[in-house]
PDB file of C-alpha atoms in Angstrom:
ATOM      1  CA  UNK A  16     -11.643  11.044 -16.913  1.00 36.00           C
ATOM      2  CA  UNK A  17      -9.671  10.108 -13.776  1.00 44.00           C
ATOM      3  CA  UNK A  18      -8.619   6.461 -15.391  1.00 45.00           C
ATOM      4  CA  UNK A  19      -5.448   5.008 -14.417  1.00 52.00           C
ATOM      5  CA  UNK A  20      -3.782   2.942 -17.020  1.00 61.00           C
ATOM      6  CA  UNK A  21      -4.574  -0.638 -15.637  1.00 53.00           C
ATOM      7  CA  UNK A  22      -7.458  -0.364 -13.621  1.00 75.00           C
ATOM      8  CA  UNK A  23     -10.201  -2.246 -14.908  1.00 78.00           C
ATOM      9  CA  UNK A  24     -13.051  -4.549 -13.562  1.00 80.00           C
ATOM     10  CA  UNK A  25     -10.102  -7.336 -14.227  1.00 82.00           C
ATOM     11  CA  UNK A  26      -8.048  -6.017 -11.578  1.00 84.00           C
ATOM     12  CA  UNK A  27     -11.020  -7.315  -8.975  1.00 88.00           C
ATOM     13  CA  UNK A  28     -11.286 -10.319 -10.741  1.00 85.00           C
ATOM     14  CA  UNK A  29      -7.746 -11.339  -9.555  1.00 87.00           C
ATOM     15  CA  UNK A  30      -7.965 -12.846  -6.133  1.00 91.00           C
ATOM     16  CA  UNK A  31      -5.359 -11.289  -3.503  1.00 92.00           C
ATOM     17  CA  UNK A  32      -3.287 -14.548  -3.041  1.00 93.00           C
ATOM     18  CA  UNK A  33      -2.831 -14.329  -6.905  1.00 92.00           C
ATOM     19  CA  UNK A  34      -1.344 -10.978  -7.509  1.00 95.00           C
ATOM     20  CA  UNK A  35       1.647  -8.812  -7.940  1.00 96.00           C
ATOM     21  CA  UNK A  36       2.035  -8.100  -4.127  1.00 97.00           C
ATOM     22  CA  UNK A  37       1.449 -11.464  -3.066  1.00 96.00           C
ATOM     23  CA  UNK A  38       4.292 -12.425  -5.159  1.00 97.00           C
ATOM     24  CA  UNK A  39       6.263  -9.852  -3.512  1.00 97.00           C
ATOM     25  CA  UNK A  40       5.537 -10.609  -0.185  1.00 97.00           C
ATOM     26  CA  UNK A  41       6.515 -14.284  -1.016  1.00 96.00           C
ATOM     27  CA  UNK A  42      10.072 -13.091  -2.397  1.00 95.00           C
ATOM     28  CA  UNK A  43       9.337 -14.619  -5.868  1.00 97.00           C
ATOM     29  CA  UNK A  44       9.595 -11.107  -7.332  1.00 97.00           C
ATOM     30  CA  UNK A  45      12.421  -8.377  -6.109  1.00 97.00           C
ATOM     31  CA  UNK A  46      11.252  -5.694  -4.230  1.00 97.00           C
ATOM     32  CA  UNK A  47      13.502  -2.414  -2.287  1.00 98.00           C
ATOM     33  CA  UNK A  48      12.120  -3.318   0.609  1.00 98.00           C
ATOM     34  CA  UNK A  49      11.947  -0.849   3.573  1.00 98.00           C
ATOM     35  CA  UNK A  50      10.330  -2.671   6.396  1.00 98.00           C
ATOM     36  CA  UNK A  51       8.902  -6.193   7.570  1.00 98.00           C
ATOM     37  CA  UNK A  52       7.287  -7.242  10.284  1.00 97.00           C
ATOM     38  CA  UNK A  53       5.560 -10.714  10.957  1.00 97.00           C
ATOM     39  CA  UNK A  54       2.346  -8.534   9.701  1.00 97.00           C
ATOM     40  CA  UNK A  55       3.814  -5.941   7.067  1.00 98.00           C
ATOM     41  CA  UNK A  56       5.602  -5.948   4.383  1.00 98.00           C
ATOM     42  CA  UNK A  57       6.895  -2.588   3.116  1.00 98.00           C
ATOM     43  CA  UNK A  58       9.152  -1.373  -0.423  1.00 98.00           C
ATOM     44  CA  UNK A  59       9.463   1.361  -2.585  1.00 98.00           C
ATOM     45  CA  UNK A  60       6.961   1.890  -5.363  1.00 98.00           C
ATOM     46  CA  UNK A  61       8.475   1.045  -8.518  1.00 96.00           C
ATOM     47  CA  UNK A  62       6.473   4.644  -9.781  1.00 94.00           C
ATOM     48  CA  UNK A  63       6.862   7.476  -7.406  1.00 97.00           C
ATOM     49  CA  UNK A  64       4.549  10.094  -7.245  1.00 95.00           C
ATOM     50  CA  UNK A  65       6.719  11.742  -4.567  1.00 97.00           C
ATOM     51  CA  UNK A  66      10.661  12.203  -3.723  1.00 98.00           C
ATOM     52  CA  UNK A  67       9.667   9.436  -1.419  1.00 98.00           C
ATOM     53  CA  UNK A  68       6.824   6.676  -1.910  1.00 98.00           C
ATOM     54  CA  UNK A  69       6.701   3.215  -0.094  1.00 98.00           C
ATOM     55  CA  UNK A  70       3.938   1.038  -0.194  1.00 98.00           C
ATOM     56  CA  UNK A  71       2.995  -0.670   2.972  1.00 98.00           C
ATOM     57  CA  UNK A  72       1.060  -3.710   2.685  1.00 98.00           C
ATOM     58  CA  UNK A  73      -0.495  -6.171   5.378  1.00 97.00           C
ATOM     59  CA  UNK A  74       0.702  -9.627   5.215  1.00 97.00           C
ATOM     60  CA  UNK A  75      -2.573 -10.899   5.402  1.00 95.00           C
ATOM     61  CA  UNK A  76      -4.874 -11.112   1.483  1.00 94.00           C
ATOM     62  CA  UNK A  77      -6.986  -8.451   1.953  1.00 95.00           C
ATOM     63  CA  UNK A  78      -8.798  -7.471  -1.296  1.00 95.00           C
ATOM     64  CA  UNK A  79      -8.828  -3.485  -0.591  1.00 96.00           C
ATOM     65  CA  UNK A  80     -10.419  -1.316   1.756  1.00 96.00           C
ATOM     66  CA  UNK A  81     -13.709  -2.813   1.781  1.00 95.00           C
ATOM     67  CA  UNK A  82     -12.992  -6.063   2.722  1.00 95.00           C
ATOM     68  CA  UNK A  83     -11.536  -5.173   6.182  1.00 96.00           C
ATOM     69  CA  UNK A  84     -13.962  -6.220   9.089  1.00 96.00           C
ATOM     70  CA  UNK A  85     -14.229  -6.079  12.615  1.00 97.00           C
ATOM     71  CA  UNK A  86     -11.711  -9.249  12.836  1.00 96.00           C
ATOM     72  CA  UNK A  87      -9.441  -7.509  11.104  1.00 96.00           C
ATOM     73  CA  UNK A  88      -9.073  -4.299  13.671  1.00 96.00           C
ATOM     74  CA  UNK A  89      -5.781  -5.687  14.868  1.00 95.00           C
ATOM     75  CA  UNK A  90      -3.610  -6.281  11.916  1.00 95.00           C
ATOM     76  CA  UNK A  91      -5.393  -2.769  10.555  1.00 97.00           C
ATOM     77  CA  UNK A  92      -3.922  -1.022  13.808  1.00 97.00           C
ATOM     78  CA  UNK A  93      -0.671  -3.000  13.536  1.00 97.00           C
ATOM     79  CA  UNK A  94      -0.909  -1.864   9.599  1.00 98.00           C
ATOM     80  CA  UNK A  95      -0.973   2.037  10.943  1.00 98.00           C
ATOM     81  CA  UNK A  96       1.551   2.345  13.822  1.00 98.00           C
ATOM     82  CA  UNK A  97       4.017   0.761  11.001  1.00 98.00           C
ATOM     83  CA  UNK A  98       2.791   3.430   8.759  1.00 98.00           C
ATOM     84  CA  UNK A  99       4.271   5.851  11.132  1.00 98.00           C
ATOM     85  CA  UNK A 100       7.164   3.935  12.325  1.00 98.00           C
ATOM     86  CA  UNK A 101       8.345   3.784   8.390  1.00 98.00           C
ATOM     87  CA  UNK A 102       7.863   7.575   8.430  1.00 98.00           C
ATOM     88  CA  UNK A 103       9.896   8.463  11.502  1.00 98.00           C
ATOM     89  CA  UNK A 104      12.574   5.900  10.048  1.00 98.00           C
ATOM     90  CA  UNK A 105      12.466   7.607   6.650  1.00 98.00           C
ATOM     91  CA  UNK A 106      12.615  11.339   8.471  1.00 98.00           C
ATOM     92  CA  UNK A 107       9.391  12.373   7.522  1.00 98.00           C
ATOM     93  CA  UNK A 108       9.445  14.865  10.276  1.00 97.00           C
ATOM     94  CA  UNK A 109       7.752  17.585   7.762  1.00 96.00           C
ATOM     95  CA  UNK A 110       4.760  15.580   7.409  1.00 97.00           C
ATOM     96  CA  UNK A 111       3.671  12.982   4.853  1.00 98.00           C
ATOM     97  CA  UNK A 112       0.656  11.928   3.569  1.00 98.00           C
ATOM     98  CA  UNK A 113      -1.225   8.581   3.887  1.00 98.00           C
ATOM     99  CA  UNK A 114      -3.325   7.239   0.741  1.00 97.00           C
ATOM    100  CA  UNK A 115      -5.372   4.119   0.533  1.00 97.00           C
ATOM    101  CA  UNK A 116      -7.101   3.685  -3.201  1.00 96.00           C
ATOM    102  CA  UNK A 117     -10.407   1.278  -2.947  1.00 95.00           C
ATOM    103  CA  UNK A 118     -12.028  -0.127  -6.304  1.00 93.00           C
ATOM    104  CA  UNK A 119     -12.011   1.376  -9.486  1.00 91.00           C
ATOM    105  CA  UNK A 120     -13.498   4.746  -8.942  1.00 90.00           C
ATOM    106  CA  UNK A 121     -10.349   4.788  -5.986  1.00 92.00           C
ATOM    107  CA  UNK A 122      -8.214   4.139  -8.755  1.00 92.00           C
ATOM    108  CA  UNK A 123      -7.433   0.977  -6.734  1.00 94.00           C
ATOM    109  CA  UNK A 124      -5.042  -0.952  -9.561  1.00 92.00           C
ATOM    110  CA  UNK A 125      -3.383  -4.183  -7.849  1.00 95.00           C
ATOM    111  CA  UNK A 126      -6.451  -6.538  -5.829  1.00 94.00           C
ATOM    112  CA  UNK A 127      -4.488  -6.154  -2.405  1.00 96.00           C
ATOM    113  CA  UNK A 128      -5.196  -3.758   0.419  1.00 97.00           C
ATOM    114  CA  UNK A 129      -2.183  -1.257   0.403  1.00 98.00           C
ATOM    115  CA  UNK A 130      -1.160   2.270   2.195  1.00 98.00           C
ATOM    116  CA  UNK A 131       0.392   4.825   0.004  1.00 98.00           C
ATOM    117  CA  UNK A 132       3.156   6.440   2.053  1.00 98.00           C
ATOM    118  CA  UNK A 133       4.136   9.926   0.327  1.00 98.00           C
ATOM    119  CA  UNK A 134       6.679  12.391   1.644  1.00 98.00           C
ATOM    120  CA  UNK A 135      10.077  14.390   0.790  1.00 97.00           C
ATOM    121  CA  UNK A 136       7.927  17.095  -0.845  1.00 97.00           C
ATOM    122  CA  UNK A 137       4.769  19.806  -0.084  1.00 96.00           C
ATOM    123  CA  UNK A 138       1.724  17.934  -1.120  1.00 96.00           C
ATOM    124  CA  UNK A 139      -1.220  19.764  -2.416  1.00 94.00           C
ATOM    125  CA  UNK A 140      -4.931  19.898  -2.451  1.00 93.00           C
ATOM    126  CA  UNK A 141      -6.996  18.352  -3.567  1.00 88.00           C
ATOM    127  CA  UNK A 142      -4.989  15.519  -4.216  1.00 80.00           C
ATOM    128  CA  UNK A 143      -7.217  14.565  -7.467  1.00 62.00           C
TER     129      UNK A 143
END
């Protein structure tokens, strides 16, 4: 129950530097992208769950959630006032909601801290 189709212990086995998003960040795989920064990176998730669905990531190879520490308090700052700059630039006047999946049991499936920006529709609860 609650298993997304490629999260496994083998996603946490990948180190950041070596995944999907670092490859994006790099430009050695296309993105949409919707913002950049010298910190951020920012495109549209290739599977939306909502009319709009961006995925904000911090430049930096952070493995999820639980690898943040106090040294990291600035780029995780930086990493929120761009989540709300990208929602005031995508008119997300309505409201939106911010998602950030950690491990397996998160349903965490790429090895790279991420935000889940989701808008354009009513979101429910509990989200699942």
């Amino acid at each position: 129950m609650g298993e997304k189709e490629g999260v496994s212990d083998a996603v946490f086995q990948e180190k950041p530097e070596d995944t999907i998003f670092a490859k994006i960040i790099q430009g050695k795989i296309p993105s949409k992208k919707v913002y950049e920064d010298d910190f951020v990176y920012s495109f549209h998730d290739i599977n939306p769950a909502a009319p709009v669905h961006i995925l904000i990531l911090p430049k930096k190879p952070l493995g999820g959630l639980s690898d943040v520490t106090s040294g990291d308090e600035e780029q995780m700052g930086h990493l929120m006032v761009a989540v709300a700059k990208i929602a005031k630039q995508e008119k997300l006047d309505e409201g939106y909601r911010v998602v950030i999946n950690n491990g397996k049991n998160g349903q965490q499936s790429v090895h790279w801290l991420h935000v889940h920006l989701l808008g354009g529709r009513q979101m429910t609860w509990p989200p699942g």
